Tab-separated table of C-alpha atoms in Angstrom:
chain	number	residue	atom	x	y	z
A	581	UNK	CA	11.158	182.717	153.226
A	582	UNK	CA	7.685	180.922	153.349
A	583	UNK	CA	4.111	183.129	152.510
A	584	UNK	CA	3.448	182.562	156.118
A	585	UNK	CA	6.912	183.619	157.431
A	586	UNK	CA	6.824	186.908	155.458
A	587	UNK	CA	3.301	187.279	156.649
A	588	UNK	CA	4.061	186.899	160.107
A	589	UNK	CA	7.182	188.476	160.208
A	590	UNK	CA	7.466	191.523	162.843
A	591	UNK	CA	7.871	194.872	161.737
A	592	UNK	CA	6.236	197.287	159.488
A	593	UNK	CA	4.324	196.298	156.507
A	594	UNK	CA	2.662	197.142	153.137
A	595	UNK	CA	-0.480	197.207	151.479
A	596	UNK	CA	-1.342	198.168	148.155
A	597	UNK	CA	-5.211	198.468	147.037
A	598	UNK	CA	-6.529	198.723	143.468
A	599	UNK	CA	-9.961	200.119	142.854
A	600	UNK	CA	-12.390	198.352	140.133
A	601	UNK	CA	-13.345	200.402	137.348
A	602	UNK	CA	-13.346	198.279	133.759
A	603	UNK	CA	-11.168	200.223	130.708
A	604	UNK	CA	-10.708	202.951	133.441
A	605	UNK	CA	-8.306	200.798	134.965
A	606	UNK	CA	-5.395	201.896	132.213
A	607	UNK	CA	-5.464	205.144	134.508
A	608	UNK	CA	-4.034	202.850	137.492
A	609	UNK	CA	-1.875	201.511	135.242
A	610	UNK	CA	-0.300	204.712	134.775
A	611	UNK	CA	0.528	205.418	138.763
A	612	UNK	CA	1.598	201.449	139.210
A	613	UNK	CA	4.138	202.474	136.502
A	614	UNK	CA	5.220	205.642	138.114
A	615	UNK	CA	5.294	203.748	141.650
A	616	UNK	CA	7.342	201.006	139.972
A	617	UNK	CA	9.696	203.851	138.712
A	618	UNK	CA	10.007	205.344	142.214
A	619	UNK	CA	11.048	202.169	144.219
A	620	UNK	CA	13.352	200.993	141.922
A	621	UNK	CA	15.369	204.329	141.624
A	622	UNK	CA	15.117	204.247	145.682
A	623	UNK	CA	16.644	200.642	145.841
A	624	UNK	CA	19.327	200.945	142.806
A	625	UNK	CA	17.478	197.978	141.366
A	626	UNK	CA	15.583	198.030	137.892
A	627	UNK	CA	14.177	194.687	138.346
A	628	UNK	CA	12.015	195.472	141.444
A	629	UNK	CA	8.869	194.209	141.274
A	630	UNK	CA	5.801	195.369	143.564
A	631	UNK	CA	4.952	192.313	145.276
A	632	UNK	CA	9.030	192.588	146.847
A	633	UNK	CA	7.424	196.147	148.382
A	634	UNK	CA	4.175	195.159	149.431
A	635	UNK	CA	3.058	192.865	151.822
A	636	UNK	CA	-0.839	192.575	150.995
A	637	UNK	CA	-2.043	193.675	147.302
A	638	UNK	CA	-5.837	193.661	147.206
A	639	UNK	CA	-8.165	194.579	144.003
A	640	UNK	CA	-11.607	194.603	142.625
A	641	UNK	CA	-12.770	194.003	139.317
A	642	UNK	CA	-9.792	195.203	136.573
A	643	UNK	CA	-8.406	196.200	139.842
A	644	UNK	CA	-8.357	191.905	140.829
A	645	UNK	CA	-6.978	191.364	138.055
A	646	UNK	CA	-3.701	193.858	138.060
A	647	UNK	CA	-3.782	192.160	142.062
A	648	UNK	CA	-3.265	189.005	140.844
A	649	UNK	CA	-0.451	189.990	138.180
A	650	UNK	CA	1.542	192.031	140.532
A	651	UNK	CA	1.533	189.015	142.867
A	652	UNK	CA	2.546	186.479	141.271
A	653	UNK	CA	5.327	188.798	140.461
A	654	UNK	CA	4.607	190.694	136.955
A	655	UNK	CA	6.199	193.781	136.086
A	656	UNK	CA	3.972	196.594	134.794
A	657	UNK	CA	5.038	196.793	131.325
A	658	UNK	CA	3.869	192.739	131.567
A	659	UNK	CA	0.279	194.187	133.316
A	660	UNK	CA	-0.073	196.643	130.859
A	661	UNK	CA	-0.015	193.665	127.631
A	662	UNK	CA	-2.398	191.408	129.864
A	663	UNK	CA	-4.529	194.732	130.717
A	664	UNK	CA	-4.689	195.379	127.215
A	665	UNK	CA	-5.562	192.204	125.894
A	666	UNK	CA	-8.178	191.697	128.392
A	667	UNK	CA	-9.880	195.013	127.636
A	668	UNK	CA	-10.851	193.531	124.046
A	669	UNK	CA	-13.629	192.122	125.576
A	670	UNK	CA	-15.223	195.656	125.889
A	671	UNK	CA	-14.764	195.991	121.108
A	672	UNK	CA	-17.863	193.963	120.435
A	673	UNK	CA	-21.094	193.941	121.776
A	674	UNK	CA	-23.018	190.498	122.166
A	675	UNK	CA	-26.379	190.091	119.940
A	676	UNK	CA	-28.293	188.269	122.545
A	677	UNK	CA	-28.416	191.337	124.851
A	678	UNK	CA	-30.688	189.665	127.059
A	679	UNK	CA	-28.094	187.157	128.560
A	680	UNK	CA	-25.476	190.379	129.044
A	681	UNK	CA	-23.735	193.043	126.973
A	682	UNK	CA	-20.602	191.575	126.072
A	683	UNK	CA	-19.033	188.022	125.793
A	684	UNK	CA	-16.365	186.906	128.520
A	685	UNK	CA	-14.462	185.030	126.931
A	686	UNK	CA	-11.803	186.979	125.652
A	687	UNK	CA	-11.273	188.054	129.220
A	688	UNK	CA	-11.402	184.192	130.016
A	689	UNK	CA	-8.668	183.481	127.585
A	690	UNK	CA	-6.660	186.004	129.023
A	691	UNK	CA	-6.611	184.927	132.430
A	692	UNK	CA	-6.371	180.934	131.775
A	693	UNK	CA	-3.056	181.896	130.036
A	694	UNK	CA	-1.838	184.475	132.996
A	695	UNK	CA	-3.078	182.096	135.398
A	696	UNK	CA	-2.147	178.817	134.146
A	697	UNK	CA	-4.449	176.822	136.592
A	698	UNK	CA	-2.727	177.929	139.362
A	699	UNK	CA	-5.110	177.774	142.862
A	700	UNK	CA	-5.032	180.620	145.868
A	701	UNK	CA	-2.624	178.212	147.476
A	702	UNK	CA	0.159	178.007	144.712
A	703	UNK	CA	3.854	179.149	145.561
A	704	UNK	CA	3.952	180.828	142.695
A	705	UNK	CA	1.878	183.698	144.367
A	706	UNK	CA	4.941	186.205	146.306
A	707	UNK	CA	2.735	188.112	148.505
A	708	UNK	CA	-0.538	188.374	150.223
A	709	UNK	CA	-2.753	188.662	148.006
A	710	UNK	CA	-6.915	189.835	148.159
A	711	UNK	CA	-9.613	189.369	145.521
A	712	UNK	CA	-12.740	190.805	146.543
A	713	UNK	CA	-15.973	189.463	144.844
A	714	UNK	CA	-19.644	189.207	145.381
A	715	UNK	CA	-21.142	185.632	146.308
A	716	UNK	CA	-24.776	186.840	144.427
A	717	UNK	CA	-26.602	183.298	145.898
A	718	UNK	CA	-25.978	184.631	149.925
A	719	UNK	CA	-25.607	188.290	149.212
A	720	UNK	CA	-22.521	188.071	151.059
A	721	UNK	CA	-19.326	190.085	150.149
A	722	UNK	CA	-16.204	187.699	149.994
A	723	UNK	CA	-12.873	189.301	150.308
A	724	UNK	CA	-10.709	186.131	149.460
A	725	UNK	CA	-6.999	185.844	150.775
A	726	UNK	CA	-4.214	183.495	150.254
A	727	UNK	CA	-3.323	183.632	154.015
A	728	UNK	CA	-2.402	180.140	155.037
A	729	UNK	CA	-3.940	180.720	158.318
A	730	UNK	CA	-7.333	182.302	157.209
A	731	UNK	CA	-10.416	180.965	158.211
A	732	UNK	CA	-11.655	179.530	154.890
A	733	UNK	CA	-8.527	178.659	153.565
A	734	UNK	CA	-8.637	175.392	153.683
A	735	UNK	CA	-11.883	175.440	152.068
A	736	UNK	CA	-11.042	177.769	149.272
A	737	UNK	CA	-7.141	176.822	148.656
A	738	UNK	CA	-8.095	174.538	145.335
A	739	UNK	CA	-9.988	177.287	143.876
A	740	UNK	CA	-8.506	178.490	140.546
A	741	UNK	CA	-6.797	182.518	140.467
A	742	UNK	CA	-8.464	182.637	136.848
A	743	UNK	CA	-12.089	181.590	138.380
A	744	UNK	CA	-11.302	183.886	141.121
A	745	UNK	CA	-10.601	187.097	138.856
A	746	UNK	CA	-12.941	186.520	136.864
A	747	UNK	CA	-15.382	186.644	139.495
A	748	UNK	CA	-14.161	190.012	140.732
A	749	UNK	CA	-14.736	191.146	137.441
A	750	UNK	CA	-18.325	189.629	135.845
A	751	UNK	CA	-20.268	193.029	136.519
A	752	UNK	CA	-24.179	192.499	135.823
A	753	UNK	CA	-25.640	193.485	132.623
A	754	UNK	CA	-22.182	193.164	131.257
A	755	UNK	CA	-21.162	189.948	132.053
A	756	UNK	CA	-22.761	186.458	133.033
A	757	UNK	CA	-22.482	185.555	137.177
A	758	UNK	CA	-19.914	182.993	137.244
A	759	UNK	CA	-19.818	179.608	140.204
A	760	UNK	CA	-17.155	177.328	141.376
A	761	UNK	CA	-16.938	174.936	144.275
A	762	UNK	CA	-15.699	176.713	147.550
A	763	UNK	CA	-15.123	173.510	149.164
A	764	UNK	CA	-16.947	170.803	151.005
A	765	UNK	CA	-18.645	170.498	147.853
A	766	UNK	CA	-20.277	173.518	147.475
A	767	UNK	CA	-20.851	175.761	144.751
A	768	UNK	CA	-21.346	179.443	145.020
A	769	UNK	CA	-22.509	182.170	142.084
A	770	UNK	CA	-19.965	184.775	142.275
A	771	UNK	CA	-20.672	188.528	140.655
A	772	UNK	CA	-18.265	191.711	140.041
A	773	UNK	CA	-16.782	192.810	143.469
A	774	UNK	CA	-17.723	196.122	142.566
A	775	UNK	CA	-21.697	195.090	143.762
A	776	UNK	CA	-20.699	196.178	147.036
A	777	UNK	CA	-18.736	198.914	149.288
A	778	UNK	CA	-15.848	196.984	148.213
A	779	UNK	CA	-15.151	198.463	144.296
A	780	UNK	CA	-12.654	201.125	146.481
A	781	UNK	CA	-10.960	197.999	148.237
A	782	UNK	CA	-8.649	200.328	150.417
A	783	UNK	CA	-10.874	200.178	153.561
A	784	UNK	CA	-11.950	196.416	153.708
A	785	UNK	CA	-8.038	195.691	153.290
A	786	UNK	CA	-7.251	197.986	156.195
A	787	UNK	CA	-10.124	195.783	157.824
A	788	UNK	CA	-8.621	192.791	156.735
A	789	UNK	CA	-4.914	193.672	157.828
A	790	UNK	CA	-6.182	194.373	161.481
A	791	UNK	CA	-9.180	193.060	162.615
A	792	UNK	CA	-9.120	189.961	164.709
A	793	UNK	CA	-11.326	187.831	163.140
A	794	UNK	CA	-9.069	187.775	159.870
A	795	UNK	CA	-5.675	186.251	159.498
A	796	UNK	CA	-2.893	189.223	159.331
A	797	UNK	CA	-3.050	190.915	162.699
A	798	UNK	CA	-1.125	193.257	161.436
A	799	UNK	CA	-0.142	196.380	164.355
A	800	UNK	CA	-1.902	199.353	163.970
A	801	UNK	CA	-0.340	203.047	163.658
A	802	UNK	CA	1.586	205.292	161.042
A	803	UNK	CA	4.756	203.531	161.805
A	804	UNK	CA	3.808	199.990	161.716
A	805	UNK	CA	1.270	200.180	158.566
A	806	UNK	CA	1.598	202.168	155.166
A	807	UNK	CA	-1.476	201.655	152.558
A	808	UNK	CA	-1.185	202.811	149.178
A	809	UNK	CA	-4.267	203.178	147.175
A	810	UNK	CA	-4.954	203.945	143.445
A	811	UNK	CA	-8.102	204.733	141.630
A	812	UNK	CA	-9.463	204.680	138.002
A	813	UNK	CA	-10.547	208.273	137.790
A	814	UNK	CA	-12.395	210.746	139.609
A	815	UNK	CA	-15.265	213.258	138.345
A	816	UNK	CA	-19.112	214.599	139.411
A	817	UNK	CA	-22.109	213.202	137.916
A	818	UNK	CA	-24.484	216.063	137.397
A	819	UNK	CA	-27.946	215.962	135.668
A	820	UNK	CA	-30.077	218.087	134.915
A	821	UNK	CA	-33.311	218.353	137.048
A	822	UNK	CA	-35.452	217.748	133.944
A	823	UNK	CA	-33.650	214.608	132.675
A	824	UNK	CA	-33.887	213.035	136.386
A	825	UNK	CA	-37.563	213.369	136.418
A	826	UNK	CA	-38.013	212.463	132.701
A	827	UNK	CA	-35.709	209.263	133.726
A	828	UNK	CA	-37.606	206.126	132.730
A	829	UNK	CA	-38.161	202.903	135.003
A	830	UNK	CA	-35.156	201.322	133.818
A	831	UNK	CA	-32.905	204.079	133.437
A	832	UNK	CA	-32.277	204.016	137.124
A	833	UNK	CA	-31.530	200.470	136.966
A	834	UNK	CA	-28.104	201.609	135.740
A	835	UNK	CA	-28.083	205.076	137.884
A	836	UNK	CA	-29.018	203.598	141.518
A	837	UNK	CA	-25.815	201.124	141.941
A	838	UNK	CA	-23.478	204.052	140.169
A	839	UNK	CA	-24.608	205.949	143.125
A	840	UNK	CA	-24.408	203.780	145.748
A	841	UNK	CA	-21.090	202.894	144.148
A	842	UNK	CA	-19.596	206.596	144.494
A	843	UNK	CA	-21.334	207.220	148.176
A	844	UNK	CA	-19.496	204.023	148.971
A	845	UNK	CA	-16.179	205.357	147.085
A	846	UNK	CA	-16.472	208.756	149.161
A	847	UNK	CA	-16.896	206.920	152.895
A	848	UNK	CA	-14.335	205.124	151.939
A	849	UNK	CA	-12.091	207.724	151.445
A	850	UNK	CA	-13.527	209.884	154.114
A	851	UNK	CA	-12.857	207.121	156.772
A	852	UNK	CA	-9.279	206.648	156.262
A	853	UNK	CA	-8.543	210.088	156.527
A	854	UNK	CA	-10.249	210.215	159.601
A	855	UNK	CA	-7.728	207.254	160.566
A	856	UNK	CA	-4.837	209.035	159.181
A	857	UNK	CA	-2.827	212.092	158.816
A	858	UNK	CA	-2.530	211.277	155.125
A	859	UNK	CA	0.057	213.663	152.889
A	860	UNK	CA	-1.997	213.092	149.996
A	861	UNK	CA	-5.913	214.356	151.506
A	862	UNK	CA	-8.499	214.386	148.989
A	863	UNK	CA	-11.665	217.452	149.710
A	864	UNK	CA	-14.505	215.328	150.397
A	865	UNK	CA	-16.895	217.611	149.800
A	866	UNK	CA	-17.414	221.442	150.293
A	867	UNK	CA	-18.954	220.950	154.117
A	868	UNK	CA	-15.848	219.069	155.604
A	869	UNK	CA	-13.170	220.021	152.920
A	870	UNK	CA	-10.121	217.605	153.323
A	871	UNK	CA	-10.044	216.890	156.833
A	872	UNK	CA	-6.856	218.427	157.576
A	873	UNK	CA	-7.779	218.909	161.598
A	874	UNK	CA	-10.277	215.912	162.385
A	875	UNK	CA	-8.732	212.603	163.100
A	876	UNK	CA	-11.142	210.167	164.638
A	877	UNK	CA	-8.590	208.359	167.437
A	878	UNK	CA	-5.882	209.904	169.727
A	879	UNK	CA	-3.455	208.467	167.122
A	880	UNK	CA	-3.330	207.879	163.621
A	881	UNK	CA	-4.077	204.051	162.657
A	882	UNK	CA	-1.859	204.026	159.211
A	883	UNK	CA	-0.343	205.702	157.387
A	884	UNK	CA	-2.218	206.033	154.270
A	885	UNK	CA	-1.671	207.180	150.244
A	886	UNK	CA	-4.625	208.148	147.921
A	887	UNK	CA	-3.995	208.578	144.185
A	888	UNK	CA	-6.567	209.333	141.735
A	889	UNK	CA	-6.664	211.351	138.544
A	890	UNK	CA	-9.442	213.966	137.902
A	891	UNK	CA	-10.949	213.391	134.921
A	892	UNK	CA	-12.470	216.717	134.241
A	893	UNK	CA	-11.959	219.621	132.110
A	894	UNK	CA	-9.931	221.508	135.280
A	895	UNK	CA	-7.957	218.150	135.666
A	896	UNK	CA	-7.013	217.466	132.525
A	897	UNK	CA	-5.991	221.181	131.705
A	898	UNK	CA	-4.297	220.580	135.004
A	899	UNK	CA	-1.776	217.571	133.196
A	900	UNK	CA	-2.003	219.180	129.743
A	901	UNK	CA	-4.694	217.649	128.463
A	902	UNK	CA	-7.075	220.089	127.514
A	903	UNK	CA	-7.828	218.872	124.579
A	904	UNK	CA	-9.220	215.843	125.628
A	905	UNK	CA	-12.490	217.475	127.186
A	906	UNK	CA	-14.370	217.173	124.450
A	907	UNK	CA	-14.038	213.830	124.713
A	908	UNK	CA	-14.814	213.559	128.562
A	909	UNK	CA	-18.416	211.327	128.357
A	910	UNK	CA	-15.973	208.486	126.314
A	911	UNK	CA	-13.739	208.880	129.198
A	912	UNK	CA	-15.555	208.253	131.658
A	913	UNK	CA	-17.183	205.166	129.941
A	914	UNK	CA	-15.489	202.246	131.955
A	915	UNK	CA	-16.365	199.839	128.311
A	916	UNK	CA	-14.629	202.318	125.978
A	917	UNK	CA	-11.951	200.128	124.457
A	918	UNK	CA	-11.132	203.127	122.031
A	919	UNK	CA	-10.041	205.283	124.951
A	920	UNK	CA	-7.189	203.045	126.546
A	921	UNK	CA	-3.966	204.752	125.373
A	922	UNK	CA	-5.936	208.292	125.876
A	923	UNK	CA	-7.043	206.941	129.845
A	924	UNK	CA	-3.006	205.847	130.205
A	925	UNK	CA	-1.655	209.008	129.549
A	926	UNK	CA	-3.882	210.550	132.064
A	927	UNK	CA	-3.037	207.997	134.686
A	928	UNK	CA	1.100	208.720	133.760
A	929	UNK	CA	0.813	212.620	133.574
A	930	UNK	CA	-1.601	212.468	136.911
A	931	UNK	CA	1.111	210.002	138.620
A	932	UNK	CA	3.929	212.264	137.459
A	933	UNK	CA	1.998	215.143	139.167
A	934	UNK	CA	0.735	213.930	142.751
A	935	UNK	CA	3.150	210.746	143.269
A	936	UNK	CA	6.552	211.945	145.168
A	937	UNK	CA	8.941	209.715	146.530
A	938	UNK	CA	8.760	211.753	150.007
A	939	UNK	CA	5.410	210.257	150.430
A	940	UNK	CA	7.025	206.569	151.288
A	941	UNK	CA	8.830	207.227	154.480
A	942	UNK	CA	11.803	205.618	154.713
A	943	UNK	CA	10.727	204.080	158.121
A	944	UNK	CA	8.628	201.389	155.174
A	945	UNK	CA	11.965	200.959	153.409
A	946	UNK	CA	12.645	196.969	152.440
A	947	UNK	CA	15.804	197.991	154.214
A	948	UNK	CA	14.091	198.287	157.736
């Protein structure tokens, strides 16, 4: 079976979206794992990979980069050695802070090896696959898909999965903008995903499954559309008033996109509960709790999967890790390199604790 044909095909389908979130992202690799685990006891078949369950996997940032992995048909015990690898890039700082914090190319090593010049149009690549990045020159967010029949396909189809990543990933301050050609001759400067309401990916690829204007036209409704998403950690920011108003001009450089980054994270979230009668509801916040009773059409649109750990002294007590709150600033730091086998147990103990295999209905079986 062709891309397109399994694309096209009728009947239900998949989706799996990866949140960005640098180091952090060892925490998703903990769930993947567990979700690995899960379908391959279901199916009687150890060598299952993800991108045989799912018919769209989508990421920003780190969360691009496991995307790309799991498409072209990686296992996560192969994710995990890239993941690792490609986190080195957070051990040294650079001198000339001025140009950005760190040097890419480790991280470009990494994925010139993984990707081995293969372009978004390569058979190599299983499934449907999403890499959402910023194009920094227009402003304009660009959720990228290997769908044959996509608008700008034929446009971007020669453009390299390494440049690609790489894009999703190069976050301001700590990485340099990146550019390519995206056809015609063009050239675009491309920033970290994650510069837009995109770094939780889960709603745009809902968007991008349904909506006419992209390729998929994918049915709508619990029965015809499952979406599984996975974070890199959840936890409140709170300051203190007196450090907020002692904050200097370029302190909230840093502080402004964090919080337009977690009010985008929490509509997110909000709005696909409202389109779903999810079995895994987060509490939004302590006005409209979880949702449980509001649903914003006469039917649900999806059905739809949130899994996140809670990196916080009541979480990790939670998944006995108690210990580890002392430690809970270097957790949340999403360049702590130090932290990566620490940020994987989480995600595995979190996984073992809210992912259940009654949560895939069986009416998203391969089988059906």
């Amino acid at each position: 079976m062709t891309l397109l044909e399994r694309l096209t095909a009728p009947g239900p389908k998949r989706i799996l979206a990866l949140d960005g979130g640098g180091a952090r992202g060892m925490i998703t690799l903990g769930f993947l794992e567990r979700l690995e685990q899960l379908l391959r006891e279901r199916y009687g078949r150890p060598d299952l990979r993800l991108c045989e369950y799912f018919d769209l996997i989508g990421g920003t940032s780190v969360g691009a980069t496991m995307a790309a992995g799991l498409a072209i048909g990686m296992d996560t015990s192969e994710i995990q050695a890239v993941a690792r690898e490609a986190l080195k890039v957070f051990r040294h700082r650079r001198w000339k802070k001025w140009q950005s914090l760190f040097s890419a190319d480790p991280l470009k090593a990494v994925l010139a090896r993984v990707g081995k010049g293969r372009t978004l149009d390569d058979p190599f690549i299983k499934t449907g696959l999403c890499i959402m990045t910023k194009r920094a020159d227009t402003r304009s967010t660009w959720p990228v898909t290997n769908h044959p029949k996509g608008r700008y396909f034929e446009k971007n189809r020669y453009i390299k999965l390494q440049d690609l990543v790489y894009a999703s990933a190069a976050a301001p301050i700590f990485f340099m903008p990146t550019r390519f050609e995206v056809g015609d001759g063009e050239v675009g400067a491309f920033i970290d995903g994650a510069v837009s309401m995109v770094n939780n990916p889960a709603l745009q690829l809902f968007l991008m499954a349904t909506l006419e204007g992209y390729p998929f036209h994918w049915k709508r409704g619990e029965d015809n559309l499952l979406l599984v998403s996975i974070g890199t950690g959840t936890f409140k920011r709170r300051d203190t008033v007196r450090k907020v108003m002692n904050s200097r001009a370029w302190d909230w450089t840093v502080q402004v996109p964090t919080m337009l980054m977690e009010d985008a994270a929490t509509w997110n979230q909000m709005l696909l509960q409202l389109l779903s009668r999810s079995p895994t509801p987060w509490v939004i916040d302590d006005e409209v709790g979880a949702l449980e009773h509001d649903l914003i059409a006469p039917e649900p649109a999806l059905s739809y999967l949130r899994y996140d750990a809670r990196v916080t002294p009541a979480g990790l007590a939670e998944i006995g890790l108690p210990a580890l709150s002392h430690r809970i600033e270097r957790l949340h730091d999403m360049t702590n390199y130090d932290a990566r086998n620490q940020l994987l147990d989480i995600g595995r103990r979190s996984a073992a604790l809210q992912m259940q295999p009654e949560h895939f209905p069986h009416r998203f079986d391969l089988s059906s």
